Amino acid sequence: MKDAKTVVLGVTGGIAAYKTASLASMLVKNGYDVQVIMTQNATNFINPIVFETLTGHKCLIDTFDRNFEFSVEHVALAKLADVVMIAPATANVIGKLAHGIADDMLTTTVMACRETKKIIAPAMNTEMYLNPVVQDNLRILEGYGYQIIKPAEGYLACGDTGAGKMPEPDVLFEYIYHAIAFEKDMAGKKVLVTAGPTRESIDPVRFISNHSSGKMGYAIAKVCAARGAEVTLVTGPTVIAKPLFAKVIPVTTAKEMFDVVKEEAVQADIVCKAAAVADYRPAHVAEEKVKKSGEEMTLQMEKTDDILKYLGEHKRPGQFLCGFSMETENMVSNSRKKLEKKNLDMVAANNLKDAGAGFKGDTNLVTLITRDEEIQLPLLSKEETANRILDKVLQQLNK
Ligand code: CTP
């Protein structure tokens, strides 16, 4: 078995081809084996040397190109591919693939990929993209099982503004990640994830919140979706990119989160409550801006609903509840108390004082606490931490 997953990147003759270089680089950095096939026209927009340097493989262009690694190139590559993405895909290549024309290295390879997942990122002038012939061809490809990435709208290289822009490399990367990063071992599971901080208003200008970035919850949502689950993400205000393959419901306050989660949790098989919910909110929200007066000011606060406690009290048989706990001392004993008090199946606990743990960074140092176990995970990226949390959730569910 080969170690790395293979991405075959097809590059056709559009100005967006320059963005595909960043995508290739991103894929290589994330451990994928990247094989690039270009059309002859694509070489007018970007030199194959760029891709060859980034991927460490010869870029294939002509049907009769030979790369010493393969014998019958297009068939060998098709067999090797875990996913094929064509980015940018011109109207021409879309038309050819929709109608079975295979007259170059790229189209012959794609034609030889019967089972492999195929993703197309159309990029062209708006009028071309909206042309009924192109739209019909895209529908034909969808019918054959291709996944079509809707082009973004914006200023296009031709000077027009509209639909036709190729999405940025991080978006294309997420499509590939979603397609091949994991086995779909969570298929059929409905997962509800909460993430980010809540914001509690003091007046129209000010609010009380916390330092949660949302990164841990978003990583869980993204990994669950990539493992095949149907994901709903209820998120407080964050500045990070929303996961593409989840139903995202933005909320602001603890009360809003409570109302949405109460409703969404009814269908969920698994709930991961990574959000940092305010425990208290101002008892009165001033309608007008509060003006400064004396040397001191006091805010009267009232308790918010404990969402997770409510979920624990209304847990369906077979439903799995995973809480999160951030502590600065007595992490395990405090977190175990939460497990019991809120009737949870697991708590993912971390200590804000540990290097690499906590809110803002891209890593976490988590201890998984269940009724009869404590498992210390190593310092990992939030994505890998999410993966390990989900492994444990599935293991507990299958007990
Ligand atoms: N939580 C919640 N609703 C709240 C407060 C917390 O659902 N109003 C959830 C969080 O999403 C998290 C877990 O409860 O999954 C732990 O939150 P935390 O605030 O650390 O625990 P508390 O039980 O509130 O205890 P304390 O604030 O004393 O640490």
Tab-separated table of N, CA and C in Angstrom, residues 11-13 37-42 61-63 86 89-112 118 120 124 133-138 140-141 144 146:
chain	number	residue	atom	x	y	z
A	11	VAL	N	-4.609	20.939	-14.950
A	11	VAL	CA	-4.565	22.398	-15.104
A	11	VAL	C	-4.837	22.717	-16.570
A	12	THR	N	-5.880	23.506	-16.832
A	12	THR	CA	-6.195	23.868	-18.219
A	12	THR	C	-5.965	25.367	-18.439
A	13	GLY	N	-6.131	25.810	-19.652
A	13	GLY	CA	-5.680	27.145	-20.058
A	13	GLY	C	-6.543	28.312	-19.630
A	37	ILE	N	-1.116	17.313	-14.407
A	37	ILE	CA	-1.243	17.173	-15.862
A	37	ILE	C	-1.732	18.521	-16.394
A	38	MET	N	-1.027	19.047	-17.367
A	38	MET	CA	-1.431	20.338	-17.943
A	38	MET	C	-1.878	20.137	-19.386
A	39	THR	N	-2.784	21.009	-19.835
A	39	THR	CA	-3.054	21.029	-21.272
A	39	THR	C	-1.988	21.924	-21.906
A	40	GLN	N	-1.842	21.781	-23.222
A	40	GLN	CA	-0.867	22.608	-23.937
A	40	GLN	C	-1.157	24.093	-23.683
A	41	ASN	N	-2.443	24.473	-23.725
A	41	ASN	CA	-2.805	25.884	-23.507
A	41	ASN	C	-2.446	26.378	-22.109
A	42	ALA	N	-2.535	25.494	-21.129
A	42	ALA	CA	-2.214	25.904	-19.748
A	42	ALA	C	-0.768	26.371	-19.647
A	61	ILE	N	2.107	16.637	-20.116
A	61	ILE	CA	1.374	17.562	-20.977
A	61	ILE	C	0.855	16.833	-22.212
A	62	ASP	N	1.769	16.248	-22.927
A	62	ASP	CA	1.388	15.583	-24.166
A	62	ASP	C	0.981	14.143	-23.872
A	63	THR	N	0.041	13.624	-24.649
A	63	THR	CA	-0.411	12.235	-24.446
A	63	THR	C	0.768	11.264	-24.494
A	86	ILE	N	-9.739	19.172	-11.505
A	86	ILE	CA	-9.340	20.020	-12.627
A	86	ILE	C	-9.584	21.474	-12.225
A	89	ALA	N	-10.871	24.726	-14.703
A	89	ALA	CA	-11.447	23.954	-15.808
A	89	ALA	C	-12.069	24.933	-16.794
A	90	THR	N	-11.583	24.930	-18.010
A	90	THR	CA	-12.120	25.834	-19.042
A	90	THR	C	-13.418	25.262	-19.616
A	91	ALA	N	-14.151	26.107	-20.342
A	91	ALA	CA	-15.370	25.647	-21.039
A	91	ALA	C	-15.010	24.511	-21.981
A	92	ASN	N	-13.833	24.589	-22.576
A	92	ASN	CA	-13.392	23.574	-23.537
A	92	ASN	C	-13.234	22.192	-22.891
A	93	VAL	N	-12.530	22.126	-21.759
A	93	VAL	CA	-12.306	20.809	-21.137
A	93	VAL	C	-13.615	20.252	-20.570
A	94	ILE	N	-14.466	21.160	-20.074
A	94	ILE	CA	-15.767	20.735	-19.543
A	94	ILE	C	-16.590	20.102	-20.680
A	95	GLY	N	-16.574	20.773	-21.852
A	95	GLY	CA	-17.296	20.258	-23.022
A	95	GLY	C	-16.749	18.907	-23.456
A	96	LYS	N	-15.424	18.798	-23.476
A	96	LYS	CA	-14.807	17.538	-23.928
A	96	LYS	C	-15.171	16.388	-22.994
A	97	LEU	N	-15.044	16.628	-21.682
A	97	LEU	CA	-15.313	15.540	-20.726
A	97	LEU	C	-16.787	15.136	-20.744
A	98	ALA	N	-17.669	16.145	-20.948
A	98	ALA	CA	-19.106	15.845	-20.947
A	98	ALA	C	-19.477	14.982	-22.154
A	99	HIS	N	-18.688	15.081	-23.220
A	99	HIS	CA	-19.069	14.378	-24.458
A	99	HIS	C	-18.074	13.305	-24.876
A	100	GLY	N	-17.242	12.902	-23.969
A	100	GLY	CA	-16.386	11.737	-24.230
A	100	GLY	C	-15.240	11.988	-25.177
A	101	ILE	N	-14.823	13.238	-25.309
A	101	ILE	CA	-13.668	13.497	-26.188
A	101	ILE	C	-12.390	13.419	-25.356
A	102	ALA	N	-11.498	12.544	-25.762
A	102	ALA	CA	-10.252	12.345	-25.022
A	102	ALA	C	-9.105	12.485	-26.013
A	103	ASP	N	-8.597	13.716	-26.149
A	103	ASP	CA	-7.588	13.946	-27.192
A	103	ASP	C	-6.276	14.503	-26.632
A	104	ASP	N	-6.121	14.446	-25.320
A	104	ASP	CA	-4.828	14.846	-24.755
A	104	ASP	C	-4.593	14.069	-23.458
A	105	MET	N	-3.472	14.334	-22.832
A	105	MET	CA	-3.105	13.557	-21.641
A	105	MET	C	-4.145	13.713	-20.526
A	106	LEU	N	-4.624	14.963	-20.330
A	106	LEU	CA	-5.559	15.195	-19.229
A	106	LEU	C	-6.885	14.464	-19.469
A	107	THR	N	-7.472	14.676	-20.639
A	107	THR	CA	-8.793	14.070	-20.883
A	107	THR	C	-8.717	12.539	-20.958
A	108	THR	N	-7.622	12.001	-21.489
A	108	THR	CA	-7.523	10.526	-21.520
A	108	THR	C	-7.389	9.981	-20.100
A	109	THR	N	-6.635	10.675	-19.261
A	109	THR	CA	-6.466	10.204	-17.877
A	109	THR	C	-7.803	10.239	-17.143
A	110	VAL	N	-8.513	11.376	-17.275
A	110	VAL	CA	-9.791	11.502	-16.556
A	110	VAL	C	-10.763	10.423	-17.053
A	111	MET	N	-10.733	10.164	-18.347
A	111	MET	CA	-11.617	9.143	-18.917
A	111	MET	C	-11.294	7.761	-18.342
A	112	ALA	N	-10.031	7.548	-18.006
A	112	ALA	CA	-9.626	6.237	-17.464
A	112	ALA	C	-9.932	6.105	-15.972
A	118	LYS	N	-14.019	12.749	-8.939
A	118	LYS	CA	-13.538	13.792	-9.862
A	118	LYS	C	-14.187	15.135	-9.495
A	120	ILE	N	-14.381	19.311	-10.356
A	120	ILE	CA	-14.134	20.290	-11.419
A	120	ILE	C	-14.311	21.702	-10.852
A	124	MET	N	-13.929	30.947	-15.734
A	124	MET	CA	-13.989	31.598	-17.066
A	124	MET	C	-14.767	32.893	-16.962
A	133	VAL	N	-24.804	26.216	-23.037
A	133	VAL	CA	-24.047	25.014	-23.425
A	133	VAL	C	-23.146	24.580	-22.267
A	134	VAL	N	-22.465	25.572	-21.672
A	134	VAL	CA	-21.570	25.246	-20.543
A	134	VAL	C	-22.392	24.714	-19.365
A	135	GLN	N	-23.505	25.396	-19.084
A	135	GLN	CA	-24.350	24.963	-17.961
A	135	GLN	C	-24.872	23.537	-18.189
A	136	ASP	N	-25.289	23.258	-19.436
A	136	ASP	CA	-25.762	21.894	-19.754
A	136	ASP	C	-24.635	20.879	-19.561
A	137	ASN	N	-23.438	21.242	-20.036
A	137	ASN	CA	-22.309	20.311	-19.909
A	137	ASN	C	-21.972	20.040	-18.440
A	138	LEU	N	-22.082	21.101	-17.618
A	138	LEU	CA	-21.805	20.902	-16.182
A	138	LEU	C	-22.840	19.951	-15.573
A	140	ILE	N	-24.420	17.623	-17.187
A	140	ILE	CA	-24.094	16.267	-17.670
A	140	ILE	C	-23.004	15.661	-16.790
A	141	LEU	N	-21.969	16.453	-16.519
A	141	LEU	CA	-20.867	15.940	-15.695
A	141	LEU	C	-21.352	15.576	-14.300
A	144	TYR	N	-22.799	12.321	-14.274
A	144	TYR	CA	-21.813	11.241	-14.320
A	144	TYR	C	-21.054	11.110	-12.990
A	146	TYR	N	-19.430	13.674	-11.323
A	146	TYR	CA	-18.402	14.689	-11.045
A	146	TYR	C	-18.945	15.658	-9.989
